mmCIF file of C-alpha atoms in Angstrom:
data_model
loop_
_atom_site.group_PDB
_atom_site.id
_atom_site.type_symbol
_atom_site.label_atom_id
_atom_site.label_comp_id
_atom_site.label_asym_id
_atom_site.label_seq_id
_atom_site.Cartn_x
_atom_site.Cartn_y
_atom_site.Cartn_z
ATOM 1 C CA UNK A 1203 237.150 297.679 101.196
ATOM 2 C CA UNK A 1204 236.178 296.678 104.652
ATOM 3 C CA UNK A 1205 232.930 298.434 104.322
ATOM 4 C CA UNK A 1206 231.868 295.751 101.351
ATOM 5 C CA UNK A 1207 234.156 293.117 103.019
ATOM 6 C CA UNK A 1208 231.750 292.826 106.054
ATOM 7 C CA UNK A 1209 228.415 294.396 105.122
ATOM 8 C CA UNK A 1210 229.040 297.323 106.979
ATOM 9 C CA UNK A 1211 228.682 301.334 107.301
ATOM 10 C CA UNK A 1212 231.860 302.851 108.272
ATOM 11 C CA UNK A 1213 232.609 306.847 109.153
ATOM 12 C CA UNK A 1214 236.398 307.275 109.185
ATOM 13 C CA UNK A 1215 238.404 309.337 111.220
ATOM 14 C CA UNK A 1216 239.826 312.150 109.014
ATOM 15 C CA UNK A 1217 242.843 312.100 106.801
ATOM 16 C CA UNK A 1218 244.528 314.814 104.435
ATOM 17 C CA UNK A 1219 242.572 315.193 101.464
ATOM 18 C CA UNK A 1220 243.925 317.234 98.494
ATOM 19 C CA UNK A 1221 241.829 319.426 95.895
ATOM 20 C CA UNK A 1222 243.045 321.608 93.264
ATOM 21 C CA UNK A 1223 246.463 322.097 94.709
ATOM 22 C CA UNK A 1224 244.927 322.709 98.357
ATOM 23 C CA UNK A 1225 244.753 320.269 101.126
ATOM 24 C CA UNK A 1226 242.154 319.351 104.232
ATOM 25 C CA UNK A 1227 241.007 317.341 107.201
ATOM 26 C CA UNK A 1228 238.309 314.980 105.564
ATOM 27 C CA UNK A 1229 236.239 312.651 107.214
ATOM 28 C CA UNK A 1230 234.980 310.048 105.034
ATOM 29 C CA UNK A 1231 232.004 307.946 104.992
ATOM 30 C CA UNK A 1232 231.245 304.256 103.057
ATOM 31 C CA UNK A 1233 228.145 302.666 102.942
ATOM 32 C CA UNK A 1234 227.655 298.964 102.850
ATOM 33 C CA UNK A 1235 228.847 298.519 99.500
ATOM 34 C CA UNK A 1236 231.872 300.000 99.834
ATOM 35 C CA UNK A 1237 230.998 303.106 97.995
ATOM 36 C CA UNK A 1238 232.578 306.824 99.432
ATOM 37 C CA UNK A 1239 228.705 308.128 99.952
ATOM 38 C CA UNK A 1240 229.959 311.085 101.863
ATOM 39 C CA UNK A 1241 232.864 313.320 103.172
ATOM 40 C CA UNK A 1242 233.218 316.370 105.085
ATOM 41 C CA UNK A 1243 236.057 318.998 105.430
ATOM 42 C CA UNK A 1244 236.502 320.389 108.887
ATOM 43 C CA UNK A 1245 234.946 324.069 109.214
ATOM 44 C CA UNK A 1246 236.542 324.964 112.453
ATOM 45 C CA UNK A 1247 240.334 324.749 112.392
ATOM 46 C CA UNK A 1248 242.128 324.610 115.773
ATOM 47 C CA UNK A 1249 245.202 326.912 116.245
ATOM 48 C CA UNK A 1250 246.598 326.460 119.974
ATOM 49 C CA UNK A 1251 249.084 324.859 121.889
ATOM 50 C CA UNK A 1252 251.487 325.096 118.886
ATOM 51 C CA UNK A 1253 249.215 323.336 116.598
ATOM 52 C CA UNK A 1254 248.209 325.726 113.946
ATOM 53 C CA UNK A 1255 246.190 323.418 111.128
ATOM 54 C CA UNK A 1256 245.646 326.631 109.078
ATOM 55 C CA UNK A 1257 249.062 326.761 108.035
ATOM 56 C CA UNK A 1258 248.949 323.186 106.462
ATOM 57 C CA UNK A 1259 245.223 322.717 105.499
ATOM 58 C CA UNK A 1260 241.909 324.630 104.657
ATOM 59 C CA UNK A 1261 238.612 325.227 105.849
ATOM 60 C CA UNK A 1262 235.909 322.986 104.795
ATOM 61 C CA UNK A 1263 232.853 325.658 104.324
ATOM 62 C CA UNK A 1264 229.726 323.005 104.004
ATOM 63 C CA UNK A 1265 228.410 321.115 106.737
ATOM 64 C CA UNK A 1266 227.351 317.468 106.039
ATOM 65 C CA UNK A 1267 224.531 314.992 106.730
ATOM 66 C CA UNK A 1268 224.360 311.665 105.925
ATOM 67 C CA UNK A 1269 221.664 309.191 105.547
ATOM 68 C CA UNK A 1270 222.668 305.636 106.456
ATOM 69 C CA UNK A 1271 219.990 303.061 106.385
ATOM 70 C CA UNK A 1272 217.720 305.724 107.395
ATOM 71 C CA UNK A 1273 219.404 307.144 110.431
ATOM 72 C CA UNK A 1274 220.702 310.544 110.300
ATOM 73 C CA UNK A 1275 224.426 311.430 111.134
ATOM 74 C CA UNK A 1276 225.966 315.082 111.183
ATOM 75 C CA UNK A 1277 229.607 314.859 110.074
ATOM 76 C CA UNK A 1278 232.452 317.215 111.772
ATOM 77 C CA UNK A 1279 235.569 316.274 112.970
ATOM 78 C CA UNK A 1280 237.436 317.645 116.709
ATOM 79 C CA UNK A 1281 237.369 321.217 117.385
ATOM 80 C CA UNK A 1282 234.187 321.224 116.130
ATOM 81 C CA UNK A 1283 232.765 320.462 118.467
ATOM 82 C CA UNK A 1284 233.683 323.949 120.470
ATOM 83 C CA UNK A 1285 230.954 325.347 117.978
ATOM 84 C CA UNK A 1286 227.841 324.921 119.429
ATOM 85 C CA UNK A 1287 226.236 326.638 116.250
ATOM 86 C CA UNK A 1288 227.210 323.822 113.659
ATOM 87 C CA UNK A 1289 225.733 321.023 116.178
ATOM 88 C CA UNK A 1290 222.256 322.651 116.481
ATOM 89 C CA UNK A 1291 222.299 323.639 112.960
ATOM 90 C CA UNK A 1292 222.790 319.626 111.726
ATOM 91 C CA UNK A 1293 220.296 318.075 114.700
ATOM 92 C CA UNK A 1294 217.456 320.969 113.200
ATOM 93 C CA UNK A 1295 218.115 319.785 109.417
ATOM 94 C CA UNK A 1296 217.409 315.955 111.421
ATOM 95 C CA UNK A 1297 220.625 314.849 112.361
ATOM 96 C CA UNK A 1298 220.053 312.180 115.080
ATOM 97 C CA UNK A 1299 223.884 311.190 116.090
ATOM 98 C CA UNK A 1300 226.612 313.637 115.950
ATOM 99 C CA UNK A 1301 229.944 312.357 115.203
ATOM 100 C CA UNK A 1302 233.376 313.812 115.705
ATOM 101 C CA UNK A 1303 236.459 311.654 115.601
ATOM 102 C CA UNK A 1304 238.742 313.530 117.482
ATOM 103 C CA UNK A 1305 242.142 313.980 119.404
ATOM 104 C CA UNK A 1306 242.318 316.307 122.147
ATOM 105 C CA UNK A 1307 245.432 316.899 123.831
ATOM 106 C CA UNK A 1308 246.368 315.984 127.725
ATOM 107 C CA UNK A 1309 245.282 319.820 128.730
ATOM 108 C CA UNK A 1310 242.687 319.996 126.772
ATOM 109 C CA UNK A 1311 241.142 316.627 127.569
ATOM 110 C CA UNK A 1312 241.026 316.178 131.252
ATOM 111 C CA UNK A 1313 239.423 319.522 131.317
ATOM 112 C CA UNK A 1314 236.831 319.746 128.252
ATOM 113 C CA UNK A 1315 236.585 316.087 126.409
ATOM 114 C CA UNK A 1316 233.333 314.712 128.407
ATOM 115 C CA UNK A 1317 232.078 318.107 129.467
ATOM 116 C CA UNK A 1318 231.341 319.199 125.753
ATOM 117 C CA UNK A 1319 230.167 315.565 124.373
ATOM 118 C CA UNK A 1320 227.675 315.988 127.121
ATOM 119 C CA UNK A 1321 226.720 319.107 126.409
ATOM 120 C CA UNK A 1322 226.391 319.067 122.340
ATOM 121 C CA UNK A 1323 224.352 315.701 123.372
ATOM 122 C CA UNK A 1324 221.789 317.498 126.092
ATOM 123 C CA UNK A 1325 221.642 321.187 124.012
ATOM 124 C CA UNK A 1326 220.499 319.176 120.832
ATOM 125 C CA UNK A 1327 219.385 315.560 121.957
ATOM 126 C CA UNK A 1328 220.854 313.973 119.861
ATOM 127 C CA UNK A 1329 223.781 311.073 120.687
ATOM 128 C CA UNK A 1330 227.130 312.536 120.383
ATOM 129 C CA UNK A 1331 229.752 310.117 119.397
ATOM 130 C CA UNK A 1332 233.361 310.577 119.470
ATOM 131 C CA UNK A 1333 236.041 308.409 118.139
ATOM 132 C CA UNK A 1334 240.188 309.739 119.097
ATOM 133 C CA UNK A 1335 243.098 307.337 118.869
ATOM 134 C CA UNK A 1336 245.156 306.082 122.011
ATOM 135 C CA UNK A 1337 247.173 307.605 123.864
ATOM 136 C CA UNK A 1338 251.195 307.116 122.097
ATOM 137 C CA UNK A 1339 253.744 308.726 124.395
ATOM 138 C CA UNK A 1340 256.323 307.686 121.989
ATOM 139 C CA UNK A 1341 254.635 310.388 119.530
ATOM 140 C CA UNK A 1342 255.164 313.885 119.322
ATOM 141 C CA UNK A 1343 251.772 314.590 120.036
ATOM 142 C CA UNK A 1344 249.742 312.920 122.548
ATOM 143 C CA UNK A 1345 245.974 311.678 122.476
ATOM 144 C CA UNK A 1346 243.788 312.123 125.332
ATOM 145 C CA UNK A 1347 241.415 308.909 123.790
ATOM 146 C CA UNK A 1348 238.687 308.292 126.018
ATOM 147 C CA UNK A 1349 236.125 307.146 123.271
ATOM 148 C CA UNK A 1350 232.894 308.780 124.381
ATOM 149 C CA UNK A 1351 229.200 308.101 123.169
ATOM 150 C CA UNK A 1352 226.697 310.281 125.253
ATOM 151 C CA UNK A 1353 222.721 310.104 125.075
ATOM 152 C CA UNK A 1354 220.354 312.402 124.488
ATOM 153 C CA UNK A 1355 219.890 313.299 128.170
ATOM 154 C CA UNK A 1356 223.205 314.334 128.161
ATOM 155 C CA UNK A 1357 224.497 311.236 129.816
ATOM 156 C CA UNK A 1358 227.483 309.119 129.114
ATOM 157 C CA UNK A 1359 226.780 305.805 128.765
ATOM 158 C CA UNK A 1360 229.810 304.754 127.177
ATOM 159 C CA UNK A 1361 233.466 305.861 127.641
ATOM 160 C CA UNK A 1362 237.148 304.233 126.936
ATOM 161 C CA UNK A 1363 240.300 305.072 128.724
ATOM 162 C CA UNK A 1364 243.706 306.403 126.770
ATOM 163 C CA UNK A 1365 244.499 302.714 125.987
ATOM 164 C CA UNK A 1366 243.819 300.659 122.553
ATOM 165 C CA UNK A 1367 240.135 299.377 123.340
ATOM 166 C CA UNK A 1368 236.885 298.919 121.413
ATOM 167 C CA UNK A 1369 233.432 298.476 122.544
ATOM 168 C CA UNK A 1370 230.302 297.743 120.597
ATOM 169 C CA UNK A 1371 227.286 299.836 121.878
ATOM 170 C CA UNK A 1372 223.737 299.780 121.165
ATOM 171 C CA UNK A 1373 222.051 303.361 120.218
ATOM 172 C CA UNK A 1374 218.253 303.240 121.259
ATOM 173 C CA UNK A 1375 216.990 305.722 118.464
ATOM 174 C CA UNK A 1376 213.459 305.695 120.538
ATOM 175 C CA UNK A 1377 215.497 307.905 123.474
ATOM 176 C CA UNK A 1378 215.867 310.770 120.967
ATOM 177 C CA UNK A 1379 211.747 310.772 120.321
ATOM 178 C CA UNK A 1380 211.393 310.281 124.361
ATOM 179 C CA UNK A 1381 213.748 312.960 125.076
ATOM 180 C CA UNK A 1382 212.043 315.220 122.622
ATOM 181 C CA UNK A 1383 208.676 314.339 124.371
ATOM 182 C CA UNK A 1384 209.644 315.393 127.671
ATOM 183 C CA UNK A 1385 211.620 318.278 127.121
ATOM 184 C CA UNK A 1386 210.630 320.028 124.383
ATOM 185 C CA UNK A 1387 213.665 322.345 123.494
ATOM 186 C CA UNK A 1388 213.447 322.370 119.752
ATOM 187 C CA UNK A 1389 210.100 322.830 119.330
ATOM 188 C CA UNK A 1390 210.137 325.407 122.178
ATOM 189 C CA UNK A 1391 213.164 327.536 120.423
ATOM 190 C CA UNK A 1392 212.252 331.047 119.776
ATOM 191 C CA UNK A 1393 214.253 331.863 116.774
ATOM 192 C CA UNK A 1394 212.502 334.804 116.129
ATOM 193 C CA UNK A 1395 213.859 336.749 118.967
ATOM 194 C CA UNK A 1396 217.383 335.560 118.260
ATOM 195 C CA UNK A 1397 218.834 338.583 116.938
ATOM 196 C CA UNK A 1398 219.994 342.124 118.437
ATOM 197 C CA UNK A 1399 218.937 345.377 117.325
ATOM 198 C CA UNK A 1400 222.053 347.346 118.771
ATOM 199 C CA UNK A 1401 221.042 350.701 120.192
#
């Protein structure tokens, strides 16, 4: 196992995972040892653009957190990330980095890619981090990439093109407290108004 290999935590990408006869889009997660401390089903499956996942895999029902060396990470995988619901939920139970390996398409991509890393990243302050393969135009379907890691201010501060590429990054956990500090928006929330009392 890489993980063990190199000392390392690792959260995959997802893969087909099967259960009892049924199958789904898993994300797994290793811890330093090399030991599967984690995995999460995806909740939200996409159906658009003639990609229908419900017809080959299930929904996932349980949302995931993950403690490695004592940093926080909320587990989902690609259209999750459409669900603003599911990222506040994990940053309020103390997620501190959001990840979501991911493949939008070439509409989808240009348009929305940045726009809602950004956004998950500002509405929850958290760091958003998202992981999609490069761009194959031999393949049938076709990766926007663009790697993406944005801050807590909602700011990218690092972002790949459609091309095989890696880059290490440093996360400055002290930006989430800072953040916090300045702008209070969880500890401002008003959940107790959020409901309606149809008339």
């Amino acid at each position: 196992c890489i993980a063990k290999k190199y000392s390392i935590n690792i959260i995959g990408g997802s893969y087909i995972t099967e259960k009892k006869g049924e199958y789904f889009n898993t994300c797994p997660v290793f811890d330093r040892k090399g030991n599967l401390v984690a995995s999460y089903s995806k909740m939200h499956l996409y159906a658009y653009y003639g990609c229908d996942e419900d017809k080959y895999v299930k929904r996932g029902d349980s949302p995931v957190l993950v403690d490695l060396d004592g940093v926080k990470y909320g587990l989902t995988i690609c259209y999750d990330i459409r669900f603003p619901e599911l990222a506040k939920l994990m940053a309020e139970a103390g997620a501190q980095i959001l990840f979501y390996p991911g493949a939008f398409n070439m509409t989808t991509g240009p348009a929305h890619w940045e726009l809602t890393f950004r956004s998950r990243a500002l509405d929850n302050q958290v760091y958003c981090v998202g992981v999609a393969p490069a761009l194959n135009k031999d393949a049938s379907y076709h990766s926007y990439g663009h790697s993406i890691i944005a801050n807590p201010w909602g700011e990218v501060i690092v972002q790949l093109d459609e091309q095989e590429n890696m880059e290490i990054a440093e996360i400055d956990l002290e930006e989430i407290k800072k953040v916090r500090t300045e702008l209070p928006l969880l500890k401002n929330k008003r959940s107790d108004l959020y409901k309606i009392n149809l008339i």
